Each structure stands twice: as structure tokens, then as C-alpha cells.
Amino acid sequence: MPYDPPARADALLERFQEVRGNSERLAAPLSDEDQMVQSMVEASPTKWNLAHTSWFFETFLLQPYFDAYEACHPAFSVLFNSYYRQVGERHPRGERGMLSRPSGDEVRAYRAHVNAGMQRFLETADHKTVETVTPLVALGLAHEEQHQELLLTDIKHGLYQNPLMPGPYDGPAPCAACGSKPTTGWVRFGGGMGRLGHDGGGFSFDNEGPAHDVYIGAFELARRPVTVAEYIAFIEDGGYRDSALWLSDGWDAAQSGRWDAPLYWRKDGAQWLEYTLFGERPLNPNAPVCHVSHYEADAYAAWTGYRLPTESEWERAAAGLPVEGGFLKNATPDAPRPAPDDEGLLQMFGDVWEWTQSPYTPYPGYRASKDAIGEYNGKFMSNQMVLRGGSCATPEGHIRRTYRNFFQPWTRWQFSGLRLARDV
Amino acid sequence: MPYDPPARADALLERFQEVRGNSERLAAPLSDEDQMVQSMVEASPTKWNLAHTSWFFETFLLQPYFDAYEACHPAFSVLFNSYYRQVGERHPRGERGMLSRPSGDEVRAYRAHVNAGMQRFLETADHKTVETVTPLVALGLAHEEQHQELLLTDIKHGLYQNPLMPGPYDGPAPCAACGSKPTTGWVRFGGGMGRLGHDGGGFSFDNEGPAHDVYIGAFELARRPVTVAEYIAFIEDGGYRDSALWLSDGWDAAQSGRWDAPLYWRKDGAQWLEYTLFGERPLNPNAPVCHVSHYEADAYAAWTGYRLPTESEWERAAAGLPVEGGFLKNATPDAPRPAPDDEGLLQMFGDVWEWTQSPYTPYPGYRASKDAIGEYNGKFMSNQMVLRGGSCATPEGHIRRTYRNFFQPWTRWQFSGLRLARDV
Amino acid sequence: MPYDPPARADALLERFQEVRGNSERLAAPLSDEDQMVQSMVEASPTKWNLAHTSWFFETFLLQPYFDAYEACHPAFSVLFNSYYRQVGERHPRGERGMLSRPSGDEVRAYRAHVNAGMQRFLETADHKTVETVTPLVALGLAHEEQHQELLLTDIKHGLYQNPLMPGPYDGPAPCAACGSKPTTGWVRFGGGMGRLGHDGGGFSFDNEGPAHDVYIGAFELARRPVTVAEYIAFIEDGGYRDSALWLSDGWDAAQSGRWDAPLYWRKDGAQWLEYTLFGERPLNPNAPVCHVSHYEADAYAAWTGYRLPTESEWERAAAGLPVEGGFLKNATPDAPRPAPDDEGLLQMFGDVWEWTQSPYTPYPGYRASKDAIGEYNGKFMSNQMVLRGGSCATPEGHIRRTYRNFFQPWTRWQFSGLRLARDV
Amino acid sequence: MPYDPPARADALLERFQEVRGNSERLAAPLSDEDQMVQSMVEASPTKWNLAHTSWFFETFLLQPYFDAYEACHPAFSVLFNSYYRQVGERHPRGERGMLSRPSGDEVRAYRAHVNAGMQRFLETADHKTVETVTPLVALGLAHEEQHQELLLTDIKHGLYQNPLMPGPYDGPAPCAACGSKPTTGWVRFGGGMGRLGHDGGGFSFDNEGPAHDVYIGAFELARRPVTVAEYIAFIEDGGYRDSALWLSDGWDAAQSGRWDAPLYWRKDGAQWLEYTLFGERPLNPNAPVCHVSHYEADAYAAWTGYRLPTESEWERAAAGLPVEGGFLKNATPDAPRPAPDDEGLLQMFGDVWEWTQSPYTPYPGYRASKDAIGEYNGKFMSNQMVLRGGSCATPEGHIRRTYRNFFQPWTRWQFSGLRLARDV
């Protein structure tokens, strides 16, 4: 089912229940204790992710539009608010891991309470109300799917702190070199004017628009993302010890973090291992490299003599490609897989997010909306870099060609890799 | 049953099972999620306290003395070691709250595994072995009881971080002014030589000895600890705003911590409330003030014109008093209670630990033992102050007149109060 | 004299001596003790600025190209290297203020030594060598002029830490409202393709090129920068207390820095004062607001409902304007002055740097050179924002229409203001 | 001349001028830039030390007792107050190094102003006033001498930060092994009651009294302090890598500070060098080890199997010894020297301060005076350890047998060494 459901209550409800159910299916293999772990201020406990997405529907849908709704608990509006400053006080972000209460059971009851509220609401709302709230429900579901990806990246980071290195999920069989060695090569794109950004047909986040004209020079894009084997060559060539390859801030981050490989990697004798949601396993040299920061991606590109693409280049290159690939399907976690043995541009969507060289800034003509929900994207347009294309943890159907993900350039806990570009 | 059991296997086992059971009874009202909370580096999760005390018996009793014992899990020796550097690697103290695994169930199984091991061990050990291990078992049980008190103070601090202010325990009925207003007054002690410290008869921690001669001048000790009402007078007189009353380090701690009352206190209109293990409740003006740091105790004493006692004075004054009072009984948490309406020195034992003006230093002739278990006390003899007398969270029977508790002077999360002294 | 001197030794030497002399004239009113102050890691002592610029000529000109040159002191290559990692070890940036030695006299002798070396070098070099080094000398002089501006902004910040608020420079007479109230209004620019960046004719920094085609939509630019009076209205309307106006990172910076006005401002009763290089004085409401961060500039723009310009818009708007305005002339510090009573775009150059909404990124086709001197600009293209137009502390003749200054968005100690833009 | 001058104006003035002159003689070899260096929050610039001691006389003598006195500058009362909170606002301690103004010349003028004021005051005061102020003048001079020692230790630490390692003072000729190898051995002291502390005859600091009775057990004291050669054996035996030797806080300090030798030491090939006020030089193996923290002293003692003395033991042992030794004489800096070839207890006074195992606490009956000058000592009685005996930087005549110096156990920039003790 598409993201932009028709303004029909039954279709909306069906989609709502599907997305909400996926969150719960994702959390199911985790114990209530697992769901409480917070490993850093940027990552939230599973339980918090589950509650916060419910808070969104309660705050922006049920309370304003459904008179019969009664809030689950007065304190939840503080505990599960994230950054919406206009909506009131917030619990400190770094202290979410101390919330043993509400319990897992209570959070699940909170979800059920909100779900039941939404069901009664949509079943009884008149057509005009349904029309009004349809975009809000679509936004809430897109928000929920974003937190499904965060749920996975956050719990991966959380469990990684544990010397036991738990792997709570069932995953693909480990393999040391499955997949054929993917072909290299470049695809050329001519320069010229182009129209980028979302044109407003169907759902999108506000930061994807407005559509606008851009001039892009000719460029070439690598056929597939950089692989593990290629990245190991960078490591072995001393890439982490040569300051000349790095942005100044990147070098400082690498030094203070003592980086010598991507996050989750460990060398055991001659073998490189990675921690995954399925436990620690050997790295597959043919898979795309993952869990690198923008700084590492940029240094790798400098080492090759090429560069990262801009987000304009990426979006132009993706024009016409189907949004298909290694996504999160049926709420079943997966790992980035080797590129298929195929022609043309490969793996533009799915497997790993691709760092671009573009800072996250507003498009020409962008105005954040003034209400609380307008705090969603615009206020983060500072000190972040754009990633494109989705990952193996992005729910299938969640993203678009125009989709802009963004993280600070030093972050590594997302499923983030890179693809090279070069001037013509 | 006394602390220093006879070297008889059955008596030892009975005592072992009683103390171990108390830990579990204390944790029972807490959910597995509650048991995972870590609110600061000095406080540990309940689950960790439960596992660490088992690790102690496994490491210092079962592994060296019971060949048939098989360790529960190889990683536990790292995860649940606290500060015994000679015993090997340790998991970082500040990251204990991220250990969702082992689960609560697994930790309980670990305890059962160790308990069964100890039972088999004691039931099969020959008399000579029992004689050898009796002091170690006594030490392990004393250590376990220390962690029972920490379990309560740590979980109190952990749940206090939660805006819901949970009160998981059943406690005494709240009261705004129960207990009669306790009588003030002083008890006089003449100066002279005295013998202080533990003489080695029965169990004691190494830091309580050796017994030694000390000359103490004449002094007077307040009949009871400072009360909540008295401390409120200090607050209302501007005690937290007058730097002249404070030690220099104390003033800095008070400023940077924005202290304006004891920990857990909150003023709601005209009424002072305190957070307890039973939820938030009105303060009882007649109860001893509690959860003050040494710095606050010292500033309060300066405000009165008196002073804190030395630990020598305290110990001399306690001579001949029965070790009875408001202790933790039957693993049932309680709160500090008003002094009884009685003659002489009151509440020397129980209710609140009493800060002394004595830094925690070795007694003349003290030598820490060289083995790992010798790391127990001696290495902390720096930057800590001695407290005496036990609290409402100290297990009954755990302490002695010579017992030396010690915490850094800025800590407030223990049940710590004060009693005044003055020169004659 | 222009920046891009002909490859003639005499012209080069004349320009060299003029620029070098300006640095010394700027430092002259400061005592040797003043010249040692370092107030934060981002700001350097005057003495260090004077020595580092000499190190540049020694390292990149005299040592590679003038065999007869003998280095002044072996340790200076470490002490006065800034960030050129390829050139070897560096003294920690935050500890420059502890360098009482070399003394002011020794640093002046170092400058004289390098100056004499350059003079002998240029007087004896053959024509081919002069041709080779001309771009390097031009770069060294541009670098020196950048440090002249930093010398002023760093010492201003340094002396401001002193409760005596010294004003070592002679400046314009203080005035409470001199200058006419500048007219508001907008200038419109049509959209279309344009060629931006430096085309390589004459000197420029590498980050100004290559020239490239850009499509820019139609826009309007405010006729003059935002004034002090306008900014006070923002303050008085609660701009510093309304999180909805701020970028998320900006709000955090404002809270943690306790910002409630631009840097150097202080309210004395009803009057706003500012600290200047001439001491503390009343603010002139008609002057451009100065010493605001990008975050404050962005929040101010949000408050008005307009926005900051992109650097492309700014550069297009500046096309055809003479590079004239309130610059640093004859090494005499000045303050930002009110806009003149005139037509069209005013004060595009000089008085205050103008924050744009553009992050500092490489232009299409930009490649940093691989040698040490290539570390100059490219490696800072992360987490910084572009400013345009120069300030009252920018040496006259130093900048161009294509000149890109860049600072982190939270910095306020430069002479940084803003000009509004809006969509058509 | 003794510390406790007769209440006679001429004698007081003579002593005043001598001590004040010594401060200036000590600072004379330092440039005004040197005098501005502040290397850490605990160390002050020379200039500040010079001004603060003048502020003391201005604030506690001239302003209250000499009507004709006019303060030098109103801001100095804030700038040069140290910790006397009752006297008003203070300039932040860690920002003293940014005070380029007042200049060195102005601070010298400030000293001259205060000196002239004191001269006029003492020349004109009536006898009763002289009697009243004599103890205050004595306190001010003792305070000034303390700052003479700090002036040396602070500038040593400050110049050490400079890679040039300046040695501004003329010192004794460097030597690799001068002095005979000092004899080891112990001196025995029987146990019993003793009277310790200052009895009030002549000048002393308040923390030295009141005299009181103490029972001390029998003990032995090493004949001389631990030498450099002995300490090197500790290093070479892995003393800095064996956590079992260290206090827990000490181990943490050693790890976080990356200690592997005393402060100022550096190994150059096989040779140990130390930075001194005369530049870097080879260590003399026969000299007392210096610039160790209490933690290192304690670990060293643990390594030998002995211990540090208590301050009571030290004071008892020093009874009857003349207060003579390697002190600061005629304002000429020196270094710790090897023990003389002699009988009995050696070097109890001078050369290096000796860490004791005694925390700095009030003596029985001690009460800090309530006025500002009473802030002098009592408020620091927390988290500090007592040192005894003075050092090569302590002005001759400054200390007594009862003198208690105190520093935090992790500090190393004082001339601090150790002497072993053992039980009998």
C-alpha cells in the first residue's frame, strides 16, 4: 500500500494497523530489559521509540480531533515528547534509559490504548474530518517508520555495549564471501538544468520540497557502493593514519574516538568481524561497507582521488529507477547484501544509506510551518549532512527518490555507506 | 544469629541461606526493568548488586575451594567484578545500567547456581576445610549485607530520576508529625585514654582494627541526631546561601549541584515533601534529617556553633550501648523514625548514619592483606569521611560499635544524617 | 596596490613591506603583556599571530627557495605552525597563551629576521624564481592580512575578559545616535543562470573557484544590514526566549551560553552598551548589528519572516558594485558605521561580515592541492557557514566579490552581522 | 629576625620591608610576560601573587586602621582577592592568566603604593595601634612568604609548559651524582603521651593550635627522605603499573594523568632528566625525590612494605631539632640537595616537603575565627593531606616544628617528597 492513502477511513485504518503492527513485531524478540537500554544521548530505548510514536498520534491526532479520547497518562506527554518545544516540557533526552516505568507492559498497553482510540476515531469520523486528518495520519505513519529504523539502529548500538554481544534476531546465514564480487564501473550523466525535490503529488516530508530548478554539471556515479573489501584496502593502506586525507573536524573525531575501522568492526587475527543484530560474524568482503561516518566516507573518497556525490547528482541519477532493493520487509531485520550481478546503476535504493557531500539545508522557497508539527524537519538544518537511498533497516515503501535523510557527519550507528562520484 | 558463626557447616549454611534470601526478598517488589536502572556512576543496578554478591562467593569460595564447582558463565567474572583489580578485568562501572543481559531471570538462576554450589560444598566439606572457609563465608555475608543497603539506596536514587516518582515498596503510613518532639540535651564524657577499634573477637572488617590506645579529651554529645525541623530552621536562616558556614570544597559542591535542601526534598507551597521508597510524602519534622552530605552536616554544625564528633568520640560514647535501633528487619524497608521518648543517648544505632569529622584513615598498625580480598577496604582510605551507627537500611545484626562506614564528603544518597558534639 | 602584483621583484617587495608593516602598526598600541592574552582556544595571542605569519614566509618561501636563509630558531617551526599537519608537529592550539617566551622583543626580531631574509631573497632572485614565488608571496600576504583581522578580533575578545575593560586603541568619538536612521527597502534580482566563483584572473584563494554555472531563482535583498535598533526590537520582543525561532543547535548554544544579546553587549539601566577596542561605549542604534552568531542571525530572520541570503544570491547581487566601504584603512581600527544616506544596495562591502544561509562547501570541480599549502582551505569545509563582504577589521583591498569567509555557526567574536533576503 | 616581632613600629617596619623586598627580588629575573603565565587553575601568575599579597595589607591593615590611606585602584579589590568570600566578589581563579592589565609596572607601583602606605602608617601610628596590628602584620608577612614559595612553584609549572623549557634563574651547577650516597637507617621513638601543636608563644597560623595531648605508639622514622635513586628503582620495578600498590583514587589519578614518573621528569635514552628553574638537567640520584603526589608517595611506601608517618609522629620526632636546612635564603632559588653525611635524623627541615599519612583536619578545640581573616585556614580542612618540614622554596625562618602545610593528594607541583616510617 502506498504512503499517500486516499482520504478514506477504512484504507487509512488498514494502513495504520499495518505500520503500527510492524513496530511491535520488530520489538518482539527483545526482552523488556533490552527495550530499556540507552547507550548514548543520540540513541533511545526501544520502549521509548514505541511510546513516542504513540504519543505522536495522541498529541497531534486524538487530542485535537477526537473529543471522546482520554489520555492514557498525564505524565506521558512529558516523558515521550522528543523535541517539540512548542508542545511543552520534555524529559531530558539522555535520561531515557533510566525510565524503568512505565514498564514494557504499560507501554504496550499505551500503544493499544492509542490504537483503539485511532480505530474508534476513524470509524466514527465524518468524511470532512477524515479528509482533514489524512495528511496528519500519513505523517504519523511515516514518523513511525522512521522510528522503526531507529529502533533497529539504537538497539544494535545498545546491545553492542554488552560484552556478551547478544544477537537477538534471526538473520541470514553468516557467510565469509557470499555474493559474487560486484563489478566496478561508472555511469555518466550529462549536465544541464533539472527539476529536483518533491512536486507535492502524494506524501512527502516538508524538507523534500518545494520542487525547484537546479543546474547540475556533467558527472559520473559509481555503479555500486564501496564494498567491504575496498574499504579494507583503505584501512590497510594507512587511511586512518594519514591526516592529509581527512577533513580537519573529521581527523579530530577520528583521533578522539580512536577510530581505526568502521563501527562494529573487530579484527580477530587475520579476520575482520562485525557485530550485527544476529551476533558477531565474519565480514562479507563483497557487501557494501556500512557504519562509516561522513568523515570516513569523505576520507575514503579522498584516498581514491574521487569524491562523494552531491544530493542533486544523486537525485538526478536516481530518476526513473524503481524504488526497490534491500529494504526492511515484513519487519524482518536483514544486513546489507552484495550488489547483484547486473547492468547499470545498482543498489541506489536499500542496503546502505549513501552519504552525500551536501549539508542539509532548506531548498529554495522552503518555509517551515509555524505550528508544533512544523518543528519536524526545518530546525535540524544545521551541522548535518544528507544521506540518500535508504538501507536494509528502512521499511519498504517508506522512502522516495526525493527522500532526504540527515545525520551529523560524525555519526556512525546508522546503516550508512557511500558511493563515489567524479567530475567529467 | 550472630555474624561470627561457629565453624560448623550446618550453622554456616543456615546463616548463608538466610542472608542470601534477604537480598532476594528485598529485590522482589522491583520489576526486572527497575532492577536495571543505573542513575550515576556511584550507584549500581539492583541486578548488578544481586549478581556481584554471587560473584564474590563464586570467586573467593567456590572456585578456590570446591573442585566440583563449574562456573555459571565465563563472562560473569568480568561483568560482576567491582574493583578487585587483582582478580582481572572489570566491566566499566558507569555502564552497568546498559546490561540488559544477563536478564533478571538469568541473574536469579546465577544466584541459585551459586547457592546450590555453596550448599553442596558445605554439605560435603571436611571439618578442616570448613574451618578454613568460615571467615571467608562470614566476609561474603557481611559483603552481601552491605550490598543490601546499597541495593536500597541505589534503587531509591534510580527511581527518583523518574518523573513518575514510583514508590515500589510498602512502608509505614505517611505522617506529617508523628512521634513526639524529641528532647534535646547533651551527654558528657570525660577525657582520658581509651582502647578503640575491634579487638579481633568475632567477625569484623579489617578496617576496624587493630584495637589501639587513644587519648580523647572530654566532650559532650547531643542526645539525639539533628531533626528535620531543626534542619529546616537552618535552611530558612539562609544556611545554603552563607559561604562563611561552609568548607571551601563544600561550598563549591553546593553551588555546582545547586543544593538548597537535602537530597530528595521538594517544597510544595509551604510544605516540605521528600521522596521515599514508598513514593513522595510530607516530611516528618520530628524525624532525623537524612540524605545530607558531609559538607551540609559540617555547615549545619558551624551554624549552630557546635561541631561534628570525631569517630573516636562516637565510639567511646557508644561503649556499653546495645546495638539496637531502627535497622532493616526482615528485609522490609523502613524510614528514619523520630527518637523515642527516653533518657540518655538515643538513636546511636540505626535510623541514620552519622557523619563524623574524621577522614577515613588506617588505624595504627593496620596493614591491608596482600591478596585480592585485601583490596576490600584499605585502598579506599583517601578522600572519604567516616560515618557511624548504621541506618534504617542497614540489616539488623550487620554492624558493631567499631563499624566504620565511609563515603566521599559530597555524597548524599545514603541514609546519612548527623549528631552534634561540643568541647567541654 | 592590487593583490596580484606583477611578477617583478621590486613591486613584490614593496607590497610585502607594506603589508608586513601594517601588522606591526596594528600591534603597536598593545603592551607585550596584552600581546600574550589568549581567551579561548579559537583565539590566538597577538604575539602568536605576528609570529605565525612570519613562520609562513619562512616555511613556504625562504626555506624552499632561498639557500642562504638560516632559520631564526629551530623550535619556532613547532611553536608557530597552526594546522598544517604535513609540515610537522604543532604546539597545542589552546596553550598559546602560556608562551611567555619567545618574548615580544624576540618575536619582533623574528619578524625583522624574516623580513630581511625576504628582502635579500627578492633582491637577488633571478626572474624565473620571482615568477615562481610570486603566487606564494601573494598567498602569504593575503594570509597575513587575514591574521590582521584575527589580531583585532582576538585581542578584542581577550581584553574583554578583563574586568578593567581596557580600550587600547584610539577610535571614533562615541555617539549615542550618530548617522541618520538608515532607510529600509529591498532590491530585486531576477532569476536565471549565472556564473559564480573566481575566474582565475588575479589572486584569489583556492576556495573561491573554479568559476561555475549556477541557476538562481529570483530574490530580493535588503538594501542594508540589520541595525542595532532593529535587533534590540527582536530582543525586546523575547527573541532570545522563543525556541520556535531558533535552529535546534542554535537554541542549545543560546541556552548553554546564556545568550540574551550579541557578544560584548551589556544593559546598564535603560541603556545598551557595547565593549569595543576603544573601551565600553553606548551602542549606536543606527549602526549595523555586529558580533552575532549565525544562529542569532537565523533566529532574527525567522522572527522577521524573511531569511538569510544564500552565498550565490549575495555574489550575484554584488556584481558590478565597487569593492569599497568601511574597511580597515592604514592599520587604524574602526567600528561598524551606519549606512550612508544613498540609493540602491548599501554596505555590501565592509562594516560587518554578512552571514549567509550557505554552509561552506567546495564548488563543483574544486580539488584541494595535495601539498602542505593545500591544507589551507579545503579541510575546513565541514560545519562552517559562509560570510560575505568583509568588515571594518578587514584590510582594505583584501577581499573580492567572490571572497568566502567561513566560521562555525556558533561563533560571535568576528565582526559578523546580517542582511535579510526574501523570495519573490 | 624572628617571625613574631615585638610590638614596636620600627622593628615591624624593618621586617615588613625585608619580606616585601624578597618577593620582588624573586620576581626580578622574570619578564613581565613570564609573570603573566597561568598554567592551571591551582597556579597563579607571578604578577597576581605579587598583587594579591599587597591586596592583603591594603584590605586587612591599611583600610581598617589607616584613615589617610587611599586605595590604589577600586577594581583591585576584586581582581586580587583570592578566596575571602566575606570580603566580596572575586575574579575567577582560572582566568588570572588573562590579566594583561594592570601591567607589571602597574603592579610594581601598586606594591610601592602599599609599601609607602604601610611605612607612613607604622611611622605615625600610636603605640596602642601598633600593638593591635602587630599580629596582623605578622600574619600578612607569613602570608607573603607563603606566596613566595607559590611564586616559585607556580612559575616553574608555567614555564614548563613551554617547549623551550626556559630556566630563568641562576642555580647551582648541574651534577649527575654530586653529594655522597646518603646512609639509610631508622631512628626509633618510644610510645606515650605527648603534647603537640603550637602553644601560642610567638607567631603561628591558627591551624597549628591549640596545643593538645596525643597518645602516639612507638615508631621508627627513616633517617632521611627517599632519594631519586631509590625512587627510580620503584619505577623500574613497575611501580607505576601495579595497581595493588596504589590507593584506588591514586590509581585513577595516575591512569588519567598518564603518570609514569614524578612531575618534571623525562627519560632521554638511559638518562633521567628533570626540569628545574635553571632549565632541564640530569637528575642527581642522591638528592631527595621531589614533585611526587601523596598518591605516589603512598604507593612507594607500599612497595617498600613500610608506610608514611603521621603528622603526630613527624612532629614528635622533630622535637628538639633546630629548624635549619635547605631553605630559600636571600631570595635565591635552589634545588633539593643530598642529605649531609651525618648522624641521626637528617633533612627534617628544608629541601623537600614530606607527605604524611594525615588528612588535614582541625586539632581538638580548634575554632576558626568568624571574621574574614578567619577564612584563612579552616575552610580548607577537607580532602587535603598534611606535609611537614618545608622545602628549598620555603623562605628561611618561615616555618616551625608545628607548621602544617596541606595540599590535595593528587598535586605534584610543590617541592614534595617523602620519608618512610614503620611500626615497632
XYZ file of N, CA and C in Angstrom, chain D residues 224-297:
222
model
N 66.514 9.714 56.560
C 66.472 10.772 55.549
C 65.336 10.499 54.570
N 64.979 11.490 53.761
C 63.925 11.280 52.771
C 64.351 10.257 51.718
N 63.380 9.698 51.036
C 63.623 8.776 49.929
C 64.378 9.522 48.822
N 65.365 8.866 48.240
C 66.186 9.537 47.224
C 65.688 9.232 45.809
N 66.226 9.994 44.886
C 65.943 9.801 43.469
C 66.309 8.382 43.043
N 67.457 7.910 43.458
C 67.884 6.564 43.050
C 66.920 5.511 43.572
N 66.483 5.676 44.821
C 65.524 4.711 45.364
C 64.206 4.753 44.591
N 63.803 5.956 44.235
C 62.536 6.087 43.529
C 62.633 5.512 42.121
N 63.781 5.664 41.485
C 63.970 5.069 40.159
C 63.843 3.544 40.247
N 64.316 2.964 41.338
C 64.161 1.506 41.497
C 62.689 1.123 41.533
N 61.887 1.950 42.191
C 60.432 1.727 42.221
C 59.855 1.793 40.807
N 60.266 2.792 40.056
C 59.782 2.919 38.672
C 60.189 1.688 37.867
N 61.462 1.325 37.997
C 61.968 0.226 37.164
C 61.387 -1.115 37.581
N 60.894 -1.193 38.817
C 60.257 -2.426 39.259
C 58.776 -2.474 38.844
N 58.344 -1.471 38.080
C 56.952 -1.492 37.610
C 55.979 -0.861 38.582
N 56.470 -0.018 39.481
C 55.607 0.575 40.490
C 54.417 1.329 39.914
N 54.616 1.951 38.744
C 53.516 2.711 38.151
C 52.540 1.820 37.386
N 52.808 0.525 37.312
C 51.915 -0.370 36.564
C 51.224 -1.394 37.461
N 51.483 -1.339 38.773
C 50.939 -2.352 39.678
C 49.863 -1.732 40.561
N 48.606 -1.928 40.167
C 47.515 -1.262 40.876
C 47.441 -1.666 42.344
N 47.970 -2.848 42.671
C 47.854 -3.320 44.061
C 48.607 -2.409 45.028
N 49.548 -1.619 44.523
C 50.317 -0.738 45.415
C 49.599 0.572 45.711
N 48.578 0.877 44.963
C 48.027 2.231 44.975
C 46.686 2.316 45.689
N 46.438 3.464 46.311
C 45.086 3.809 46.721
C 44.208 3.850 45.476
N 42.945 3.549 45.637
C 42.055 3.493 44.481
C 42.012 4.842 43.754
N 41.825 5.924 44.498
C 41.834 7.253 43.874
C 43.192 7.563 43.251
N 44.236 7.082 43.872
C 45.578 7.318 43.357
C 45.790 6.625 42.029
N 45.327 5.406 41.947
C 45.456 4.673 40.689
C 44.705 5.382 39.567
N 43.500 5.847 39.896
C 42.735 6.575 38.885
C 43.465 7.839 38.440
N 44.033 8.562 39.406
C 44.775 9.784 39.056
C 45.986 9.449 38.195
N 46.684 8.384 38.543
C 47.871 8.007 37.783
C 47.505 7.593 36.360
N 46.383 6.875 36.223
C 45.978 6.461 34.882
C 45.520 7.653 34.056
N 44.656 8.494 34.639
C 44.118 9.585 33.823
C 45.196 10.625 33.535
N 46.165 10.781 34.433
C 47.268 11.710 34.188
C 48.429 11.071 33.438
N 48.308 9.798 33.130
C 49.372 9.050 32.447
C 50.716 9.210 33.152
N 50.672 9.121 34.469
C 51.901 9.257 35.239
C 52.779 8.022 35.061
N 54.035 8.237 34.814
C 54.985 7.130 34.874
C 56.284 7.545 35.549
N 56.284 8.712 36.129
C 57.445 9.237 36.845
C 56.969 10.505 37.550
N 57.793 11.050 38.458
C 57.414 12.325 39.075
C 57.238 13.417 38.025
N 56.518 14.438 38.409
C 56.370 15.613 37.544
C 57.748 16.169 37.201
N 57.899 16.646 36.001
C 59.124 17.318 35.519
C 60.212 16.341 35.085
N 59.980 15.042 35.268
C 60.998 14.081 34.851
C 60.795 13.691 33.385
N 61.887 13.373 32.715
C 61.845 12.890 31.335
C 63.035 11.974 31.142
N 62.801 10.841 30.490
C 63.903 9.920 30.269
C 64.442 10.139 28.861
N 65.716 10.396 28.781
C 66.366 10.636 27.493
C 67.375 9.506 27.304
N 66.986 8.512 26.544
C 67.823 7.326 26.442
C 67.867 6.653 27.807
N 69.053 6.466 28.315
C 69.177 5.810 29.618
C 69.192 6.813 30.758
N 69.179 8.089 30.426
C 69.363 9.116 31.452
C 68.043 9.784 31.829
N 67.861 9.943 33.133
C 66.699 10.687 33.613
C 67.064 12.159 33.740
N 66.195 13.017 33.180
C 66.375 14.465 33.291
C 65.219 15.047 34.081
N 65.448 16.205 34.667
C 64.340 16.910 35.324
C 64.355 18.368 34.912
N 63.170 18.919 34.759
C 63.072 20.353 34.505
C 63.174 21.088 35.831
N 63.996 22.112 35.866
C 64.159 22.921 37.079
C 64.034 24.398 36.724
N 64.076 25.213 37.733
C 64.046 26.666 37.491
C 65.306 27.144 36.780
N 66.269 26.248 36.636
C 67.536 26.587 35.955
C 67.616 25.906 34.601
N 66.472 25.386 34.103
C 66.451 24.645 32.849
C 66.435 23.146 33.105
N 66.464 22.391 32.047
C 66.435 20.935 32.182
C 67.844 20.421 32.461
N 67.955 19.466 33.380
C 69.261 18.944 33.774
C 69.151 17.474 34.176
N 70.299 16.806 34.243
C 70.278 15.420 34.724
C 69.848 15.370 36.180
N 69.137 14.334 36.565
C 68.746 14.141 37.955
C 69.949 13.682 38.774
N 69.980 14.151 39.979
C 71.014 13.704 40.911
C 70.461 12.533 41.722
N 70.995 11.347 41.550
C 70.403 10.172 42.222
C 70.445 10.261 43.739
N 71.332 11.074 44.274
C 71.471 11.168 45.731
C 70.560 12.209 46.369
N 69.930 13.029 45.534
C 69.034 14.050 46.083
C 67.712 13.407 46.475
N 66.971 14.056 47.367
C 65.641 13.531 47.712
C 64.728 13.581 46.489
N 63.911 12.575 46.304
C 62.929 12.622 45.235
C 61.937 13.743 45.526
N 61.464 14.393 44.496
C 60.655 15.608 44.654
C 59.577 15.638 43.578
N 58.542 16.454 43.805
C 57.444 16.583 42.850
C 56.700 15.269 42.672
N 56.505 14.561 43.784
C 55.588 13.426 43.780
C 54.317 13.816 44.521
N 53.217 13.236 44.102
C 51.938 13.431 44.782
C 51.893 12.569 46.034
N 50.913 12.836 46.878
C 50.671 11.945 48.015
C 50.410 10.528 47.524
N 49.699 10.407 46.419
C 49.382 9.066 45.918
C 50.647 8.303 45.545
N 51.580 8.994 44.912
C 52.829 8.327 44.550
C 53.632 8.006 45.811
N 53.654 8.945 46.759
C 54.376 8.698 47.998
C 53.806 7.464 48.707
